[in-house]
Short mmCIF file of C-alpha atoms in Angstrom, two decimals:
data_model
loop_
_atom_site.label_atom_id
_atom_site.label_comp_id
_atom_site.label_asym_id
_atom_site.label_seq_id
_atom_site.Cartn_x
_atom_site.Cartn_y
_atom_site.Cartn_z
CA MET A 22 5.43 -4.79 -2.39
CA GLN A 23 5.27 -7.29 -5.25
CA SER A 24 8.57 -9.07 -4.54
CA GLY A 25 9.04 -8.25 -0.88
CA THR A 26 7.95 -6.02 1.92
CA ARG A 27 8.96 -2.40 2.33
CA ILE A 28 11.04 -3.47 5.34
CA GLU A 29 13.01 -5.99 3.28
CA VAL A 30 13.76 -3.45 0.57
CA ALA A 31 14.82 -0.85 3.12
CA PHE A 32 17.10 -3.40 4.82
CA PHE A 33 18.71 -4.31 1.51
CA LEU A 34 19.37 -0.69 0.53
CA ARG A 35 20.75 0.04 3.99
CA ARG A 36 23.14 -2.91 3.74
CA ILE A 37 24.48 -1.69 0.38
CA ALA A 38 24.94 1.83 1.75
CA LEU A 39 26.79 0.55 4.83
CA LEU A 40 29.15 -1.58 2.75
CA ILE A 41 29.97 1.30 0.42
CA ALA A 42 30.51 3.58 3.41
CA ALA A 43 32.80 0.98 5.04
CA VAL A 44 34.95 0.70 1.92
CA ALA A 45 35.18 4.50 1.64
CA VAL A 46 36.19 4.86 5.31
CA LEU A 47 38.87 2.18 4.99
CA VAL A 48 40.32 3.67 1.80
CA LEU A 49 40.34 7.27 3.01
CA GLY A 50 41.37 6.43 6.57
CA LEU A 51 44.25 4.09 5.83
CA ALA A 52 45.43 6.38 3.03
CA VAL A 53 46.59 8.67 5.83
CA GLY A 54 48.81 5.88 7.15
CA LEU A 55 50.29 5.11 3.74
CA ALA A 56 50.95 8.77 3.06
CA GLY A 57 52.65 9.24 6.42
CA PHE A 58 54.74 6.08 6.48
CA GLU A 59 55.82 6.31 2.85
CA ASP A 60 56.30 10.10 2.91
CA VAL A 61 54.02 10.74 -0.08
CA SER A 62 51.06 13.05 -0.65
CA TYR A 63 47.64 12.18 0.70
CA TRP A 64 46.28 11.82 -2.82
CA ARG A 65 49.04 9.29 -3.57
CA GLY A 66 48.00 7.45 -0.42
CA VAL A 67 44.37 7.36 -1.60
CA THR A 68 45.29 5.93 -5.01
CA TRP A 69 47.56 3.41 -3.27
CA SER A 70 44.70 2.35 -1.02
CA LEU A 71 42.31 2.05 -3.96
CA ASP A 72 44.81 -0.06 -5.84
CA THR A 73 45.16 -2.40 -2.86
CA VAL A 74 41.41 -2.71 -2.20
CA SER A 75 40.57 -3.27 -5.85
CA THR A 76 43.38 -5.88 -6.09
CA ILE A 77 44.70 -4.29 -9.29
CA GLY A 78 48.31 -4.64 -8.13
CA SER A 79 49.75 -1.82 -10.21
CA ALA A 80 51.21 0.06 -7.22
CA GLN A 81 54.54 -0.91 -5.73
CA ASP A 82 54.84 -2.47 -2.31
CA PRO A 83 55.42 -0.08 0.63
CA ALA A 84 59.04 0.32 1.61
CA THR A 85 58.48 0.91 5.33
CA LEU A 86 57.23 -1.49 7.99
CA GLY A 87 54.36 0.83 8.86
CA GLY A 88 53.31 1.05 5.22
CA GLN A 89 53.43 -2.73 4.88
CA ILE A 90 51.28 -3.20 7.98
CA THR A 91 48.82 -0.63 6.62
CA LYS A 92 48.65 -2.51 3.31
CA ILE A 93 48.00 -5.76 5.19
CA LEU A 94 45.10 -4.11 7.04
CA LEU A 95 43.73 -2.83 3.73
CA THR A 96 44.03 -6.29 2.22
CA ILE A 97 42.28 -8.02 5.10
CA PHE A 98 39.49 -5.57 5.85
CA GLY A 99 39.21 -3.57 2.63
CA VAL A 100 39.35 -6.46 0.18
CA GLY A 101 37.07 -8.51 2.42
CA THR A 102 34.50 -5.74 2.58
CA MET A 103 34.73 -5.12 -1.16
CA PHE A 104 34.27 -8.84 -1.82
CA PHE A 105 31.19 -8.90 0.42
CA LEU A 106 29.83 -5.89 -1.47
CA LEU A 107 30.33 -7.64 -4.80
CA VAL A 108 28.66 -10.79 -3.49
CA THR A 109 25.70 -8.74 -2.30
CA LEU A 110 25.34 -7.03 -5.67
CA THR A 111 25.60 -10.40 -7.43
CA GLU A 112 22.89 -11.77 -5.17
CA LEU A 113 20.80 -8.76 -6.06
CA PHE A 114 20.87 -9.64 -9.75
CA VAL A 115 20.75 -13.44 -9.44
CA ALA A 116 17.93 -13.57 -6.88
CA GLY A 117 15.87 -11.03 -8.82
CA ASP A 118 15.76 -8.52 -5.98
CA LEU A 119 16.74 -5.74 -8.38
CA SER A 120 13.54 -6.33 -10.30
CA GLY A 121 11.62 -6.08 -7.04
CA VAL A 122 13.27 -2.79 -6.13
CA LEU A 123 12.50 -1.37 -9.57
CA ASP A 124 8.92 -2.60 -9.35
CA GLN A 125 8.56 -0.88 -6.00
CA ARG A 126 9.90 2.40 -7.38
CA ARG A 127 7.52 2.22 -10.33
CA MET A 128 4.57 1.52 -8.05
CA GLN A 129 5.49 4.38 -5.74
CA SER A 130 5.69 6.66 -8.77
CA LYS A 131 2.22 5.60 -9.94
CA ILE A 132 0.74 6.12 -6.47
CA ALA A 133 2.34 9.57 -6.24
CA GLN A 134 0.49 10.55 -9.43
CA LEU A 135 -2.95 9.49 -8.16
CA LYS A 136 -5.62 11.97 -7.15
CA ASP A 137 -9.19 11.47 -5.91
CA HIS A 138 -8.46 7.78 -5.37
CA TYR A 139 -9.68 5.44 -2.65
CA LEU A 140 -7.60 3.84 0.09
CA ILE A 141 -8.54 0.26 0.99
CA CYS A 142 -7.08 -0.67 4.36
CA GLY A 143 -7.07 -4.46 4.54
CA PHE A 144 -7.22 -7.03 1.76
CA GLY A 145 -9.14 -9.86 3.37
CA ARG A 146 -12.41 -11.19 2.00
CA VAL A 147 -14.19 -7.86 2.40
CA GLY A 148 -11.26 -5.82 1.10
CA ARG A 149 -10.89 -8.03 -1.98
CA GLN A 150 -14.56 -7.63 -2.82
CA VAL A 151 -14.32 -3.86 -2.40
CA ALA A 152 -11.29 -3.83 -4.70
CA LYS A 153 -13.09 -5.92 -7.33
CA ASP A 154 -16.08 -3.57 -7.29
CA LEU A 155 -13.92 -0.45 -7.56
CA GLN A 156 -11.79 -2.06 -10.25
CA GLY A 157 -14.92 -2.99 -12.19
CA ALA A 158 -16.14 0.59 -11.94
CA GLY A 159 -12.80 1.90 -13.22
CA VAL A 160 -12.13 3.81 -10.01
CA PRO A 161 -8.48 4.30 -8.92
CA PHE A 162 -7.52 2.92 -5.52
CA VAL A 163 -4.56 1.81 -3.41
CA VAL A 164 -4.59 -1.26 -1.16
CA ILE A 165 -2.79 -1.11 2.19
CA ASP A 166 -2.03 -4.44 3.85
CA ASP A 167 0.98 -5.97 5.61
CA ASN A 168 -0.13 -9.61 5.46
CA PRO A 169 2.24 -11.66 3.22
CA ALA A 170 -0.56 -14.17 2.61
CA VAL A 171 -2.52 -11.70 0.46
CA ARG A 172 0.31 -10.82 -1.93
CA GLU A 173 -0.73 -13.54 -4.34
CA TYR A 174 -4.21 -12.01 -4.61
CA LEU A 175 -2.70 -8.54 -5.03
CA GLU A 176 -0.52 -9.74 -7.88
CA GLU A 177 -3.40 -11.61 -9.52
CA MET A 178 -5.56 -8.48 -9.49
CA ASP A 179 -2.61 -6.28 -10.50
CA VAL A 180 -3.53 -3.45 -8.16
CA LEU A 181 -1.47 -0.67 -6.62
CA HIS A 182 -0.59 -1.60 -3.07
CA ILE A 183 1.65 -0.77 -0.13
CA ASP A 184 2.93 -3.17 2.50
CA GLY A 185 1.91 -1.59 5.78
CA ARG A 186 -0.96 -0.77 8.11
CA GLY A 187 -3.63 1.86 7.84
CA SER A 188 -2.79 2.89 11.40
CA ASP A 189 0.70 4.00 10.32
CA ASP A 190 0.94 7.72 9.48
CA GLU A 191 3.86 7.24 7.12
CA VAL A 192 2.09 4.48 5.19
CA MET A 193 -1.10 6.52 4.80
CA LEU A 194 0.85 9.54 3.60
CA GLU A 195 2.74 7.35 1.13
CA ALA A 196 -0.61 6.03 -0.13
CA GLY A 197 -1.67 9.62 -0.82
CA ILE A 198 -4.31 10.23 1.83
CA THR A 199 -3.84 13.99 1.39
CA ARG A 200 -5.12 13.59 -2.20
CA ALA A 201 -7.54 10.69 -1.67
CA ARG A 202 -11.32 10.78 -2.07
CA ALA A 203 -12.18 8.36 0.75
CA VAL A 204 -10.83 5.70 3.11
CA LEU A 205 -12.31 2.21 3.38
CA ALA A 206 -11.19 0.50 6.60
CA CYS A 207 -11.98 -3.17 6.09
CA VAL A 208 -9.30 -5.05 8.02
CA ASP A 209 -10.46 -8.30 9.63
CA SER A 210 -9.58 -6.83 13.04
CA ASP A 211 -12.02 -4.26 14.47
CA ALA A 212 -9.23 -2.83 16.63
CA GLU A 213 -7.05 -2.21 13.58
CA ASN A 214 -10.00 -0.57 11.80
CA ILE A 215 -10.45 1.76 14.77
CA PHE A 216 -6.77 2.75 14.71
CA ALA A 217 -6.86 3.19 10.92
CA THR A 218 -9.91 5.42 11.31
CA LEU A 219 -8.23 7.51 14.00
CA THR A 220 -5.11 7.89 11.87
CA SER A 221 -7.07 8.84 8.75
CA ARG A 222 -9.21 11.35 10.62
CA GLU A 223 -6.12 12.97 12.14
CA LEU A 224 -4.31 13.23 8.80
CA ARG A 225 -7.40 14.33 6.86
CA PRO A 226 -10.20 15.75 9.06
CA ASP A 227 -12.46 16.21 6.02
CA ILE A 228 -12.08 12.82 4.32
CA PRO A 229 -15.07 10.40 4.24
CA ILE A 230 -14.33 7.15 6.07
CA VAL A 231 -16.30 3.92 5.70
CA ALA A 232 -15.33 1.24 8.22
CA ARG A 233 -16.09 -2.43 8.72
CA ALA A 234 -17.25 -3.75 12.09
CA ALA A 235 -17.47 -7.43 13.00
CA VAL A 236 -19.15 -6.94 16.39
CA GLU A 237 -21.86 -4.48 17.41
CA SER A 238 -19.81 -2.85 20.19
CA SER A 239 -17.19 -1.82 17.62
CA GLU A 240 -19.72 0.16 15.60
CA ARG A 241 -20.08 2.84 18.24
CA LYS A 242 -16.30 2.99 18.76
CA LEU A 243 -15.69 3.43 15.06
CA ILE A 244 -18.18 6.27 14.92
CA ARG A 245 -16.46 7.95 17.87
CA ALA A 246 -13.10 7.38 16.18
CA GLY A 247 -14.30 9.39 13.19
CA ALA A 248 -15.92 6.96 10.73
CA ASN A 249 -18.73 8.47 8.66
CA GLU A 250 -20.30 5.10 7.91
CA VAL A 251 -19.93 1.74 9.61
CA VAL A 252 -20.88 -1.49 7.86
CA SER A 253 -21.36 -4.88 9.49
CA PRO A 254 -20.97 -7.61 6.83
CA TYR A 255 -22.73 -10.15 9.04
CA LYS A 256 -25.72 -7.91 9.68
CA ALA A 257 -25.88 -6.91 6.04
CA SER A 258 -25.77 -10.50 4.80
CA GLY A 259 -28.37 -11.54 7.38
CA ARG A 260 -30.74 -8.78 6.33
CA THR A 261 -30.20 -9.65 2.67
CA MET A 262 -31.11 -13.26 3.34
CA ALA A 263 -34.18 -12.25 5.32
CA SER A 264 -35.16 -9.83 2.54
CA LEU A 265 -34.89 -12.54 -0.09
CA ALA A 266 -36.97 -14.88 2.07
CA LEU A 267 -39.68 -12.22 2.39
CA ILE A 268 -39.69 -11.76 -1.38
CA GLU A 269 -40.24 -15.48 -1.81
CA ARG A 270 -43.18 -15.20 0.59
CA GLY A 271 -44.59 -12.27 -1.36
CA ASP A 272 -44.05 -9.58 1.32
CA GLU A 273 -42.51 -6.93 -0.94
CA SER A 274 -42.98 -3.95 1.41
CA SER A 275 -41.17 -5.59 4.34
CA SER A 276 -38.42 -6.78 2.01
CA ALA A 277 -37.87 -3.27 0.62
CA HIS A 278 -37.74 -1.84 4.14
CA MET A 279 -35.08 -4.33 5.18
CA ARG A 280 -33.00 -3.68 2.05
CA ASP A 281 -33.01 0.05 2.71
CA GLY A 282 -31.51 -0.43 6.16
CA GLY A 283 -29.35 -3.44 5.43
CA ALA A 284 -26.19 -1.94 4.01
CA VAL A 285 -25.12 0.70 6.53
CA THR A 286 -25.69 -0.24 10.15
CA SER A 287 -24.31 2.95 11.73
CA ARG A 288 -23.89 6.47 10.39
CA ARG A 289 -22.10 9.52 11.70
CA SER A 290 -24.40 12.51 12.09
CA ALA A 291 -21.97 14.96 10.51
CA THR A 292 -18.45 14.97 9.12
CA PRO A 293 -16.05 16.45 11.69
CA THR A 294 -14.18 19.59 10.80
#
């Protein structure tokens, strides 16, 4: 997301959870040893363990050799793990990762509230232009892209986005495809657009899909994959240039004919059910 990928955030949260779990296991597990060696209740052993791990020092030293060895183990492993946990939490605040986690949660909340929005898979040159046009029209949309190089553009435009691929079921569901109005597959890779189209069509058989194709052979594949419309930016720009040239020559009828067929190069006969 804005300060890191979904994978980085998930890794960070998993590390915190593992450290907390490790401390809990050490405290509860070695409390059994303290309770047994020192002939006290298990609850007394737990409080003894907590006192040792937290380095408070209010509890007395164990009287037995077994209790002393248990306390040494708690000091080495428990205090070490607790220290690592504290360092990790400090890093969280100092490095600003906490702000990133909160930003991600806020963005996920906003996306969850969207309805009848558009999903833009890919934020390259074509995807950015699509986003600008939708943003200018005041239409809600979510950008899906896993390329770190485009994050600067995403932040500049201040758009809702998810780090991931349109070919990932989980990512598309997180982006709200079940509530979306349409999918725009405009990744620079035709293969990725085909997979994104297949995924979208499987998750939402009724959703309109407009896909980008760089080469002519991909147009037919995208239609078979489930795209309703396929656009070739190179063909469209070429036809626009030819149309403008014909206007300059005064051939208005030929120019109008080329403009009518210049935007969409391939069209699906009917939306699959």
